[in-house]
Every structure is written in C-alpha cells, then in structure tokens.
Short mmCIF file of C-alpha atoms in Angstrom, two decimals:
data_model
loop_
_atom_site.label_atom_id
_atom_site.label_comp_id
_atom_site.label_asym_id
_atom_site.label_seq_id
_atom_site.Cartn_x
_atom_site.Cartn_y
_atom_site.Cartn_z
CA UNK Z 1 0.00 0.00 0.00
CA UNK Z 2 1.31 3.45 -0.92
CA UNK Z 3 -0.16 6.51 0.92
CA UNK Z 4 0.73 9.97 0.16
CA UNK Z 5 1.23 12.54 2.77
CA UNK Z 6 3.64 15.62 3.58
CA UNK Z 7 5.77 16.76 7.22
CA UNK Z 8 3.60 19.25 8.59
CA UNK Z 9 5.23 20.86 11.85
CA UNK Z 10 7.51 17.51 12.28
CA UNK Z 11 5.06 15.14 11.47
CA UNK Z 12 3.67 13.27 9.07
CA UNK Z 13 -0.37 13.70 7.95
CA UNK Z 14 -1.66 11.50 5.52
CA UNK Z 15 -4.06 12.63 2.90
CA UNK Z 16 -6.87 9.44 3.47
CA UNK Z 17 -7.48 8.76 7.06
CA UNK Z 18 -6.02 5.25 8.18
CA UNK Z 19 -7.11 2.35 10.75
CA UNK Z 20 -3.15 1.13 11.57
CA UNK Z 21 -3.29 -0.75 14.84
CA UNK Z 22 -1.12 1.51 17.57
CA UNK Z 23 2.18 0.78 17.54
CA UNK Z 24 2.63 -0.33 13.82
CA UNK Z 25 5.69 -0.52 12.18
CA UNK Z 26 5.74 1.99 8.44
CA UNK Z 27 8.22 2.55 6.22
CA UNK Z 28 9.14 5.85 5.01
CA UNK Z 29 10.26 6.72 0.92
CA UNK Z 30 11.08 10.70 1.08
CA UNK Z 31 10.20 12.11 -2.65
CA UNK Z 32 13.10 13.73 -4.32
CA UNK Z 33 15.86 13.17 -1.88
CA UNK Z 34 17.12 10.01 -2.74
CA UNK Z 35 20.47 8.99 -4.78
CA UNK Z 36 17.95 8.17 -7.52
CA UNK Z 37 18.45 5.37 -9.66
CA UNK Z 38 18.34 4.01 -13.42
CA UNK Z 39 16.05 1.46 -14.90
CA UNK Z 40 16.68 0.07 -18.71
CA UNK Z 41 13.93 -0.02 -21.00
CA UNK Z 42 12.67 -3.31 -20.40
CA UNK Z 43 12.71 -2.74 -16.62
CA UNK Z 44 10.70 -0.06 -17.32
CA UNK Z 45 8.08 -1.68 -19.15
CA UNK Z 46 8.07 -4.37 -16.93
CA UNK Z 47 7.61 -2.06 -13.29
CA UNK Z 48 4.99 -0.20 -15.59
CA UNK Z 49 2.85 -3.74 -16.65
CA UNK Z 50 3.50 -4.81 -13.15
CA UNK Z 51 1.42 -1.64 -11.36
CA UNK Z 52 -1.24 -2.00 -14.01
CA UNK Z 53 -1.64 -5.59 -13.18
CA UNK Z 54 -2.13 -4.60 -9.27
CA UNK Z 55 -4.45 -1.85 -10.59
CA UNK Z 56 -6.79 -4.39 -12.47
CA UNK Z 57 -6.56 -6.16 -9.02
CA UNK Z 58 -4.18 -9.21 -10.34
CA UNK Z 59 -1.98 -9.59 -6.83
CA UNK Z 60 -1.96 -11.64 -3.99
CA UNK Z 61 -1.88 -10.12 -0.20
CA UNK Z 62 0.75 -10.58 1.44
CA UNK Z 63 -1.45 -12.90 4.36
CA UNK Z 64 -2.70 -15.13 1.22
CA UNK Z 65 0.68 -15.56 0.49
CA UNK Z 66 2.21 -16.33 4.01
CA UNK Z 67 -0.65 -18.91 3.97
CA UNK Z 68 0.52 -20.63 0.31
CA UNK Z 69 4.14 -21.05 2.00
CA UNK Z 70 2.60 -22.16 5.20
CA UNK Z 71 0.55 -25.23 3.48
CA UNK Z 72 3.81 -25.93 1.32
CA UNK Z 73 5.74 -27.31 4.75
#
C-alpha cells in the first residue's frame, strides 16, 4: 500500500485517514531526496505492466501468500 502525505510541523499527515493498529511498524520513501536510480527499458516496461496488473486487481496479499508457503511445509 502506498499513501501519500507531507511533514507538517515535524510530522507526518496523511491525505486518506487510516485504521493502523497503535504501535505499527511503516516505512518511510522521502520524494526527491534520494540517490535516484536508473532502470533500462525493459525494466521499465516491466515495473509499468506490473502496477497496471495490481491496478486491475491481479496480486496476492501478502497474508494469502504467508498462507501458500505455510501449506507448502
């Protein structure tokens, strides 16, 4: 899940209201400051056909998952 949100006075505010459980762990991406990176075309393409897939819904959550490599012990 990627939520958007800016530092206002020190902290961060979200722009949809969320229902985290207190004490859950986030991780932060700050926009614009990092060392930045380079993908080649076909990386690209495939990061691009990758978000449109989880767009159409085509993904699996990460708890369906943890229960496929559960049942595969």
């Amino acid at each position: 899940m990627v939520i958007t949100g800016k530092v206002v006075n020190g902290r961060i505010e979200v722009e949809d209201e969320l229902a985290l459980p207190e004490g859950a762990m986030v991780e932060i991406y700050l926009a614009g400051e990092e060392e930045g990176f380079e993908l080649t075309p076909e990386e690209e393409a495939e990061l691009e056909e990758r978000m449109a897939a989880v767009d159409r819904g085509e993904f699996v959550t990460a708890d369906a998952l943890m229960l496929e490599l559960r049942s595969r012990r």
